[in-house]
Short mmCIF file of C-alpha atoms in Angstrom, two decimals:
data_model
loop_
_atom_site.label_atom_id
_atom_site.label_comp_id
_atom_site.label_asym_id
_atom_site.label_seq_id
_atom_site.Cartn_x
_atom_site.Cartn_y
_atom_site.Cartn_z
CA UNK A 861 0.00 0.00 0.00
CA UNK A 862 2.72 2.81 0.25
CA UNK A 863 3.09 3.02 -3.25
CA UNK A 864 0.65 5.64 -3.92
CA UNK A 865 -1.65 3.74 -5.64
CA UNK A 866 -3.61 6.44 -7.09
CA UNK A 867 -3.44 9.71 -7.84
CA UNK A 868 -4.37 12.71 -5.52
CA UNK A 869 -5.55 16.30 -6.01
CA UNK A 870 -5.39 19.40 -3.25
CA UNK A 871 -5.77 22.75 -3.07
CA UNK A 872 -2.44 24.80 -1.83
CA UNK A 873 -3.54 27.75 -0.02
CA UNK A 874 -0.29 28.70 1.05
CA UNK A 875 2.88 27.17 0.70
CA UNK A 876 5.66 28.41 2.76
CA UNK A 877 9.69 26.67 1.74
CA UNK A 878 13.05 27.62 3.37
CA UNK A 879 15.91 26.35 1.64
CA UNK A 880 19.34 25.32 3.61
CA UNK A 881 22.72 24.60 2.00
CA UNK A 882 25.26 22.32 3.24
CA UNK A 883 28.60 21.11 2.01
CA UNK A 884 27.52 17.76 -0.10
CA UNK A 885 29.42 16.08 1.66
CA UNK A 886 27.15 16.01 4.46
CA UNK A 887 24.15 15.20 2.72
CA UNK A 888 25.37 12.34 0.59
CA UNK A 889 25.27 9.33 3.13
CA UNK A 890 21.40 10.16 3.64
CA UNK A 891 19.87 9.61 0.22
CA UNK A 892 19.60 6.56 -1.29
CA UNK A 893 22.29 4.91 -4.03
CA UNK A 894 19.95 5.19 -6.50
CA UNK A 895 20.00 9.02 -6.45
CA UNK A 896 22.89 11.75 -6.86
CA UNK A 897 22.57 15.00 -4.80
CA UNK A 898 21.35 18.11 -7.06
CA UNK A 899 24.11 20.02 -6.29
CA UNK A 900 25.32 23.93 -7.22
CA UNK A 901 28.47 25.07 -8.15
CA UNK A 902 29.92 21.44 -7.13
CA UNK A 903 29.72 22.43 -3.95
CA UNK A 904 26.33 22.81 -1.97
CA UNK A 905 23.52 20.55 -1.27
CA UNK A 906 19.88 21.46 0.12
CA UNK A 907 17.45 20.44 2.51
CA UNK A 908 14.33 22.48 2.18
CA UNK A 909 11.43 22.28 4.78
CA UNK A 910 8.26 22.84 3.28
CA UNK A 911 5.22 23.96 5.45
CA UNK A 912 1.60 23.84 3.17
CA UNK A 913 -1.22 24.98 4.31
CA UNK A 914 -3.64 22.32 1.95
CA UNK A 915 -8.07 22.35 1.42
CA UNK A 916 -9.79 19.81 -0.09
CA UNK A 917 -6.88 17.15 -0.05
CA UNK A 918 -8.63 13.81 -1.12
CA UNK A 919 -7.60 10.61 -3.79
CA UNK A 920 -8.17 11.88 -7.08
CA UNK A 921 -11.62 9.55 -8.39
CA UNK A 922 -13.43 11.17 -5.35
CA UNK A 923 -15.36 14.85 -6.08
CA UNK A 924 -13.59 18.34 -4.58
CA UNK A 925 -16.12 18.02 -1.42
CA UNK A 926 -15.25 14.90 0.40
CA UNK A 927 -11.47 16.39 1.05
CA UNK A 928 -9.78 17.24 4.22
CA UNK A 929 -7.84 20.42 5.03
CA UNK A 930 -5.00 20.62 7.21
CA UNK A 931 -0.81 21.73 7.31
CA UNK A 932 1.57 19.44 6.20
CA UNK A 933 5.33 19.67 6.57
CA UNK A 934 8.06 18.40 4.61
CA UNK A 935 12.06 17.64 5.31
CA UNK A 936 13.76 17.31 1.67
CA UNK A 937 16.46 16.58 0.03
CA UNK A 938 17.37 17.96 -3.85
CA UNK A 939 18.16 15.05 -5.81
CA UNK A 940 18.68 13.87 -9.29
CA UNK A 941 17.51 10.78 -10.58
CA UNK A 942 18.74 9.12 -13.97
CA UNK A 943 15.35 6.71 -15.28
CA UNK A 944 15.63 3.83 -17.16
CA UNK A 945 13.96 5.66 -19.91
CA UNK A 946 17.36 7.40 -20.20
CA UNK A 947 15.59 10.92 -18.75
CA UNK A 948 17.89 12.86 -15.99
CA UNK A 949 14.68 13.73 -13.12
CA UNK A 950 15.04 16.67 -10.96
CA UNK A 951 13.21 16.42 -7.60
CA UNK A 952 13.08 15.33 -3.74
CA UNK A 953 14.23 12.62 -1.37
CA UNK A 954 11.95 12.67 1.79
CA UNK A 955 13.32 12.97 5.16
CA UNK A 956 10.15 12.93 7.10
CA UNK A 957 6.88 14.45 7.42
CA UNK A 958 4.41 15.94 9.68
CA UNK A 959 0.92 17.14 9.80
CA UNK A 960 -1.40 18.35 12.02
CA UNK A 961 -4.11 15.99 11.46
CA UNK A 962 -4.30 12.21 13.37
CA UNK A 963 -5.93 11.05 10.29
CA UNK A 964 -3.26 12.28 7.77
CA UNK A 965 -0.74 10.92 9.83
CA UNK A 966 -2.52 7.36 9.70
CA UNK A 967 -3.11 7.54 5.89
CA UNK A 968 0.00 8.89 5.06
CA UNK A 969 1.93 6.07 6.97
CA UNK A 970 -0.15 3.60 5.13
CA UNK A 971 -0.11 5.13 1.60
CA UNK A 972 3.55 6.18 1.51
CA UNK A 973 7.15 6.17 2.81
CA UNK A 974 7.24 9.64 3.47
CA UNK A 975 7.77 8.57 7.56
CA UNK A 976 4.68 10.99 8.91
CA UNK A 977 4.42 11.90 12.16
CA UNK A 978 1.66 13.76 13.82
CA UNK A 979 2.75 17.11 15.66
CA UNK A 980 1.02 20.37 16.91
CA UNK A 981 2.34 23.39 14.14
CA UNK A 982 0.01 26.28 13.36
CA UNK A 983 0.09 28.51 10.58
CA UNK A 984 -1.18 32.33 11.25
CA UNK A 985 -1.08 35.46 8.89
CA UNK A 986 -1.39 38.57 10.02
CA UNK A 987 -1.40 40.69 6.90
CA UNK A 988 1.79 40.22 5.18
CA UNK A 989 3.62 38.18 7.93
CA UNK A 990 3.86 34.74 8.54
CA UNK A 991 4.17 32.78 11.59
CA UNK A 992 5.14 28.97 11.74
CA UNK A 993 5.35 27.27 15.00
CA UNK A 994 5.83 23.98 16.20
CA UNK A 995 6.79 23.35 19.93
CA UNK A 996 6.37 19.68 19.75
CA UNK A 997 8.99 19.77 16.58
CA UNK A 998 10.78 22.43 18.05
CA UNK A 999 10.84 25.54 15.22
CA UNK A 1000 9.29 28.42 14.89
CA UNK A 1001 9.63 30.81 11.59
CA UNK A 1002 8.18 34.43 11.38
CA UNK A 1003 8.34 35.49 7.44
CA UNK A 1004 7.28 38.76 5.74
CA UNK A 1005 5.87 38.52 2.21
CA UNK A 1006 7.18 40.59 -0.86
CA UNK A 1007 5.37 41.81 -4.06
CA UNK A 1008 8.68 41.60 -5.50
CA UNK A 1009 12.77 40.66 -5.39
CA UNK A 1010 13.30 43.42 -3.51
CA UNK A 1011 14.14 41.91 -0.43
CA UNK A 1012 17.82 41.03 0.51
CA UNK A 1013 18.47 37.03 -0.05
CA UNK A 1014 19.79 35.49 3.57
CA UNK A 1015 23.42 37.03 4.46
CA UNK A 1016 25.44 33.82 3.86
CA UNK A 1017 23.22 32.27 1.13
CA UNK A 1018 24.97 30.80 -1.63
CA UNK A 1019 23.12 32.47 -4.58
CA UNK A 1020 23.94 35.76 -5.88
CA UNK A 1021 20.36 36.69 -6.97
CA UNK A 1022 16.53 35.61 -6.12
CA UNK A 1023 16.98 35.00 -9.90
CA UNK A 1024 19.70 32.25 -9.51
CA UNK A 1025 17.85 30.77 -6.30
CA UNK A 1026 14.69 30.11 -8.00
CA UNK A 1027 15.96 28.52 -11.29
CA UNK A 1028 17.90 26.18 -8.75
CA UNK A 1029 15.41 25.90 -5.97
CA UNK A 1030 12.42 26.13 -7.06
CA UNK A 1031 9.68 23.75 -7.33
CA UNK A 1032 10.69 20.40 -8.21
CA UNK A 1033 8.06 18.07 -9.81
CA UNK A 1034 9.15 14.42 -8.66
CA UNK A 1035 9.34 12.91 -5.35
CA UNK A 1036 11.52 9.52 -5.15
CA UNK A 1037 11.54 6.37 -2.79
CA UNK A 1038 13.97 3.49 -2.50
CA UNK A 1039 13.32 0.03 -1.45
CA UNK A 1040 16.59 -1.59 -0.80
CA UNK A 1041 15.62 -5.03 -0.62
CA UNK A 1042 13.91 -4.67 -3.62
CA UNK A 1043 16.07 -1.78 -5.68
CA UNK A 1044 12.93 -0.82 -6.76
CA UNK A 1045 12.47 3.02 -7.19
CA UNK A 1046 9.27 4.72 -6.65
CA UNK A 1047 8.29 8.00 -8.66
CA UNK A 1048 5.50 10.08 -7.63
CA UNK A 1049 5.08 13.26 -10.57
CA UNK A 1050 3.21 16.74 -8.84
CA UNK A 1051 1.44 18.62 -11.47
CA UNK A 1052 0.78 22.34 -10.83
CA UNK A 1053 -0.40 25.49 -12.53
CA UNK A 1054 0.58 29.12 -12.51
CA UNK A 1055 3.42 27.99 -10.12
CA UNK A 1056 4.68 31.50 -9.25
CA UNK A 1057 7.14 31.66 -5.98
CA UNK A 1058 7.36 34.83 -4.47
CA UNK A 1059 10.37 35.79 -2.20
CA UNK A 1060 10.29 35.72 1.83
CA UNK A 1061 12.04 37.82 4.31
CA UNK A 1062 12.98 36.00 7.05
CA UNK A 1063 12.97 37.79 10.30
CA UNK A 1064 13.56 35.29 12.74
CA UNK A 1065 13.40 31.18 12.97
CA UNK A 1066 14.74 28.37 14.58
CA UNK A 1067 14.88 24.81 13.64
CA UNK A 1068 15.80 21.64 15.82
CA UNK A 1069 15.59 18.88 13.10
CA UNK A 1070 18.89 18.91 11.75
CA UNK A 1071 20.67 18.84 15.30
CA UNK A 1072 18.17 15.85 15.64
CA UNK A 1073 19.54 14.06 12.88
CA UNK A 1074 23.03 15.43 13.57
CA UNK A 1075 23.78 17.65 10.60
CA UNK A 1076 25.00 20.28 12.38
CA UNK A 1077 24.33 23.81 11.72
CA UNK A 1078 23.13 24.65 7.74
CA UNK A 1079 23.66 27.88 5.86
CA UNK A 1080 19.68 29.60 5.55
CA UNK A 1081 20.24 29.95 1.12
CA UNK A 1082 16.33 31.22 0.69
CA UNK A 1083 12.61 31.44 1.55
CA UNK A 1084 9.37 31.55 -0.68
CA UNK A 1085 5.63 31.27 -0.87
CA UNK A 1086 3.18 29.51 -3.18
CA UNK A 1087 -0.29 30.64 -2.78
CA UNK A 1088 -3.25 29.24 -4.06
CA UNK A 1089 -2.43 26.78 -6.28
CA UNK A 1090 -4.42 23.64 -7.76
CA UNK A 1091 -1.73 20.58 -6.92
CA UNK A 1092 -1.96 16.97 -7.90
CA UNK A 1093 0.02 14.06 -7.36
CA UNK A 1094 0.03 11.38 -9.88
CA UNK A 1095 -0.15 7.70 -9.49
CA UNK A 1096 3.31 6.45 -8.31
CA UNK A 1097 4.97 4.40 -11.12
CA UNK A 1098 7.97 2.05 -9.71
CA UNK A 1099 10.84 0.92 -11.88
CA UNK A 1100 13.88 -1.77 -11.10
CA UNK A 1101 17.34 -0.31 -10.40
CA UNK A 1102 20.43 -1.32 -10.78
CA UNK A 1103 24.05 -0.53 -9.59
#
């Protein structure tokens, strides 16, 4: 069953990513040997933490009204994938997830291998700021939203320009799992519309996941929002690999 066996369609109403760089040579023992870190300039590797704020999630042959709403959050990696089909895939290794919701939690153990655990974070706006806060997972983010690239990018961020960190951060369509025993890899394709990221300020956050998993402490390399955006996953396909 955690194969996604069919597709399903939500409604983003906010979508909130910060991006964090690390020498690759931290991330590369966590991702599977079927994958290759997505790397920039040879150098860095990124873990972005996704916090969306989803309506109307529900499996894709069932209508708009029998969804569920509620935050999920997401710890991934930027990977590349090379198919059998010869095609070089840009996209995400999962970390773990959470979500607010006891049922989410359940189905999303069941359906995937995206590790979810339930945990108390709350979204709030108030006006153009952001707050994100989890005490249970132990971060907290306060973000102001932009019309524009006019705000500064983080002080130590690897990118010269909002420009640069978009093409290279942006959204990335596919999500991958590994099953060792098996080599099989599974490949989950997001489809969106009108996917237009606009730039955070961060004023203040704090994480505790990566001195949980002992990666020490990353380099913040940028911040942006999605808002209201049709999404929908795609039936996962699964396809033999080989060393």
């Amino acid at each position: 069953m955690q194969k996604h066996p069919f597709g399903v369609k939500a409604f983003f109403k906010q979508s909130v990513v910060l991006t964090f760089a690390f020498p690759k040579e931290i991330l590369g023992p966590l991702i599977p040997p079927c994958l290759t870190l997505d790397t920039f300039k040879d150098q860095w590797a990124f873990v972005a933490i996704a916090f969306v704020e989803t309506e109307k999630l529900h499996p894709a042959f069932l209508p708009d009204f029998l969804g569920n709403s509620f935050i999920l959050t997401g710890y991934r990696i930027f990977v590349r994938y090379h198919s059998k089909a010869g095609k070089r895939l840009r996209g995400l290794y999962i970390l773990e997830s959470e979500t607010n919701s006891k049922m989410m939690n359940f189905m999303g153990g069941m359906l995937t291998k995206y590790q979810y655990r339930f945990t108390d974070i709350t979204i709030k706006n108030e006006g153009n700021r952001i707050f994100i806060e989890s005490e249970q997972s132990g971060y907290f983010a306060d973000v102001l939203k932009h019309e524009n690239d006019a705000v500064k990018l983080p002080d130590q961020s690897p990118f010269e320009s909002w420009q640069e960190a978009r093409r290279f951060a942006g959204p990335l369509p596919f999500t991958f799992s590994y099953d060792a025993a098996t080599q099989n890899v599974l490949i989950v394709e997001g489809v969106r519309e009108n996917w237009k990221p606009q730039p955070l300020e961060i004023k203040n956050y704090s994480t505790g996941f990566f001195e949980k998993i002992k990666l020490g402490k990353p380099v913040l390399a940028n911040a942006f929002i999605i808002e209201n955006i049709p999404y929908q996953w795609k039936k996962g396909r699964i396809e033999k690999w080989h060393s």
